[in-house]
mmCIF file of C-alpha atoms and ligand atoms in Angstrom:
data_model
loop_
_atom_site.group_PDB
_atom_site.id
_atom_site.type_symbol
_atom_site.label_atom_id
_atom_site.label_comp_id
_atom_site.label_asym_id
_atom_site.label_seq_id
_atom_site.Cartn_x
_atom_site.Cartn_y
_atom_site.Cartn_z
ATOM 1 C CA UNK A 1 11.453 12.436 6.998
ATOM 2 C CA UNK A 2 12.521 9.804 9.476
ATOM 3 C CA UNK A 3 10.395 9.850 12.625
ATOM 4 C CA UNK A 4 12.155 10.523 15.917
ATOM 5 C CA UNK A 5 11.607 8.115 18.807
ATOM 6 C CA UNK A 6 9.523 10.808 20.520
ATOM 7 C CA UNK A 7 7.238 10.944 17.478
ATOM 8 C CA UNK A 8 7.257 7.189 17.023
ATOM 9 C CA UNK A 9 6.220 6.061 20.516
ATOM 10 C CA UNK A 10 2.602 7.336 20.420
ATOM 11 C CA UNK A 11 2.202 6.266 16.757
ATOM 12 C CA UNK A 12 3.271 2.701 17.557
ATOM 13 C CA UNK A 13 0.608 2.577 20.255
ATOM 14 C CA UNK A 14 -1.973 3.047 17.486
ATOM 15 C CA UNK A 15 -0.531 -0.018 15.673
ATOM 16 C CA UNK A 16 -0.774 -2.702 18.374
ATOM 17 C CA UNK A 17 -0.511 -5.613 15.918
ATOM 18 C CA UNK A 18 2.821 -4.376 14.574
ATOM 19 C CA UNK A 19 6.205 -5.186 16.087
ATOM 20 C CA UNK A 20 8.845 -2.479 16.098
ATOM 21 C CA UNK A 21 12.393 -3.569 15.338
ATOM 22 C CA UNK A 22 15.353 -1.176 15.514
ATOM 23 C CA UNK A 23 17.259 -2.951 12.715
ATOM 24 C CA UNK A 24 17.973 -1.015 9.490
ATOM 25 C CA UNK A 25 17.288 2.292 11.270
ATOM 26 C CA UNK A 26 13.836 1.126 12.347
ATOM 27 C CA UNK A 27 11.111 -1.018 10.827
ATOM 28 C CA UNK A 28 7.685 -2.370 11.705
ATOM 29 C CA UNK A 29 6.538 -5.893 10.937
ATOM 30 C CA UNK A 30 3.281 -7.819 11.092
ATOM 31 C CA UNK A 31 2.064 -11.219 10.003
ATOM 32 C CA UNK A 32 -1.399 -11.406 8.472
ATOM 33 C CA UNK A 33 -3.238 -14.714 8.326
ATOM 34 C CA UNK A 34 -6.180 -15.211 5.985
ATOM 35 C CA UNK A 35 -8.632 -18.029 5.336
ATOM 36 C CA UNK A 36 -6.870 -19.236 2.215
ATOM 37 C CA UNK A 37 -4.479 -18.251 -0.576
ATOM 38 C CA UNK A 38 -7.157 -16.459 -2.605
ATOM 39 C CA UNK A 39 -7.925 -14.135 0.286
ATOM 40 C CA UNK A 40 -4.224 -13.524 1.013
ATOM 41 C CA UNK A 41 -3.609 -12.714 -2.635
ATOM 42 C CA UNK A 42 -6.693 -10.471 -2.726
ATOM 43 C CA UNK A 43 -5.201 -8.547 0.188
ATOM 44 C CA UNK A 44 -1.891 -8.211 -1.644
ATOM 45 C CA UNK A 45 -3.646 -7.041 -4.808
ATOM 46 C CA UNK A 46 -5.550 -4.318 -2.941
ATOM 47 C CA UNK A 47 -2.415 -3.186 -1.127
ATOM 48 C CA UNK A 48 -0.399 -3.211 -4.353
ATOM 49 C CA UNK A 49 -2.739 -0.591 -5.843
ATOM 50 C CA UNK A 50 -2.472 1.601 -2.739
ATOM 51 C CA UNK A 51 1.314 1.172 -2.526
ATOM 52 C CA UNK A 52 1.786 2.088 -6.167
ATOM 53 C CA UNK A 53 -0.383 5.194 -5.869
ATOM 54 C CA UNK A 54 1.682 6.346 -2.875
ATOM 55 C CA UNK A 55 5.003 5.235 -4.382
ATOM 56 C CA UNK A 56 5.659 3.433 -1.121
ATOM 57 C CA UNK A 57 6.050 -0.322 -1.278
ATOM 58 C CA UNK A 58 6.003 -3.130 1.266
ATOM 59 C CA UNK A 59 8.551 -5.871 1.694
ATOM 60 C CA UNK A 60 6.483 -9.006 2.050
ATOM 61 C CA UNK A 61 6.576 -12.749 1.949
ATOM 62 C CA UNK A 62 3.600 -14.936 1.161
ATOM 63 C CA UNK A 63 3.069 -18.639 1.722
ATOM 64 C CA UNK A 64 -0.480 -19.909 1.180
ATOM 65 C CA UNK A 65 -2.653 -17.907 3.624
ATOM 66 C CA UNK A 66 0.118 -16.017 5.444
ATOM 67 C CA UNK A 67 1.584 -12.651 4.463
ATOM 68 C CA UNK A 68 4.573 -11.431 6.474
ATOM 69 C CA UNK A 69 5.096 -7.704 6.002
ATOM 70 C CA UNK A 70 8.026 -5.418 6.792
ATOM 71 C CA UNK A 71 7.705 -1.658 6.403
ATOM 72 C CA UNK A 72 10.530 0.857 6.406
ATOM 73 C CA UNK A 73 11.633 3.786 4.241
ATOM 74 C CA UNK A 74 15.011 3.039 2.691
ATOM 75 C CA UNK A 75 15.267 6.584 1.367
ATOM 76 C CA UNK A 76 15.028 7.979 4.918
ATOM 77 C CA UNK A 77 16.963 5.199 6.669
ATOM 78 C CA UNK A 78 14.105 4.310 9.006
ATOM 79 C CA UNK A 79 10.406 4.755 9.671
ATOM 80 C CA UNK A 80 8.398 7.634 8.230
ATOM 81 C CA UNK A 81 4.702 8.569 8.198
ATOM 82 C CA UNK A 82 4.480 6.700 4.870
ATOM 83 C CA UNK A 83 5.135 3.461 6.758
ATOM 84 C CA UNK A 84 2.629 4.315 9.481
ATOM 85 C CA UNK A 85 0.001 5.181 6.863
ATOM 86 C CA UNK A 86 0.634 2.030 4.830
ATOM 87 C CA UNK A 87 0.400 -0.064 8.022
ATOM 88 C CA UNK A 88 -2.958 1.569 8.762
ATOM 89 C CA UNK A 89 -4.176 0.829 5.227
ATOM 90 C CA UNK A 90 -3.106 -2.814 5.611
ATOM 91 C CA UNK A 91 -4.910 -3.148 8.955
ATOM 92 C CA UNK A 92 -8.031 -1.629 7.402
ATOM 93 C CA UNK A 93 -8.021 -3.859 4.274
ATOM 94 C CA UNK A 94 -7.327 -7.022 6.309
ATOM 95 C CA UNK A 95 -10.129 -6.187 8.737
ATOM 96 C CA UNK A 96 -12.546 -5.612 5.848
ATOM 97 C CA UNK A 97 -11.605 -8.952 4.265
ATOM 98 C CA UNK A 98 -12.065 -10.750 7.583
ATOM 99 C CA UNK A 99 -15.457 -9.073 7.921
ATOM 100 C CA UNK A 100 -16.513 -10.147 4.413
ATOM 101 C CA UNK A 101 -15.431 -13.708 5.156
ATOM 102 C CA UNK A 102 -17.845 -13.734 8.114
ATOM 103 C CA UNK A 103 -20.823 -12.659 6.031
ATOM 104 C CA UNK A 104 -23.058 -15.352 4.540
ATOM 105 C CA UNK A 105 -22.847 -15.590 0.739
ATOM 106 C CA UNK A 106 -25.824 -13.777 -0.832
HETATM 107 C C1 H2B B 201 12.828 5.285 -6.541
HETATM 108 C C2 H2B B 201 11.613 5.179 -5.675
HETATM 109 O O1 H2B B 201 10.942 6.392 -5.625
HETATM 110 C C3 H2B B 201 11.993 4.795 -4.273
HETATM 111 O O2 H2B B 201 12.742 3.607 -4.300
HETATM 112 C C4 H2B B 201 10.801 4.650 -3.344
HETATM 113 C C5 H2B B 201 9.793 3.620 -3.823
HETATM 114 N N1 H2B B 201 9.117 2.909 -2.773
HETATM 115 C C6 H2B B 201 9.607 2.845 -1.525
HETATM 116 N N2 H2B B 201 9.042 2.063 -0.626
HETATM 117 C C7 H2B B 201 9.543 1.962 0.589
HETATM 118 N N3 H2B B 201 8.925 1.148 1.471
HETATM 119 N N4 H2B B 201 10.601 2.661 0.963
HETATM 120 C C8 H2B B 201 11.246 3.491 0.138
HETATM 121 O O3 H2B B 201 12.229 4.110 0.523
HETATM 122 C C9 H2B B 201 10.753 3.608 -1.164
HETATM 123 N N5 H2B B 201 11.305 4.401 -2.045
#
C-alpha cells in the first residue's frame, strides 16, 4: 500500500542518504560509490538475491564503481514499505562492504 505523506516523513528521516522525489507518485534515490567495479558488482549481486526473494526490484544504473538507485513501487503508484525496507537493506550491505574494504587482508 502506498505510504501517505504523514507516514513517509518520519521514515525518510531514517534514510538520510536517500533523496525523495515526488515524480511518478513518489520515489527515493541514492548514489552508492564503491572502491572499484568488483565491489560495486558484489553489492549488486547481494542486493539481487534480496530483491528476488522479496519480489521487489530496484531500478539502477552502474558505471564502474558507481551505482545509482531509484526505488518506487509501480504496482502502488508510489512508495511503499517494500521500498523503505529495500533501501535499508542496501544501506546495510553497502556499509558492510565499506567496512570489509577497511580491514587488512588476512
Ligand atoms: C509482476 C511482479 O510481481 C511485479 O512487477 C513486481 C515485481 N517487482 C517490483 N519491484 C518494484 N520496485 N516495484 C514493483 O511494483 C514491483 N512489482
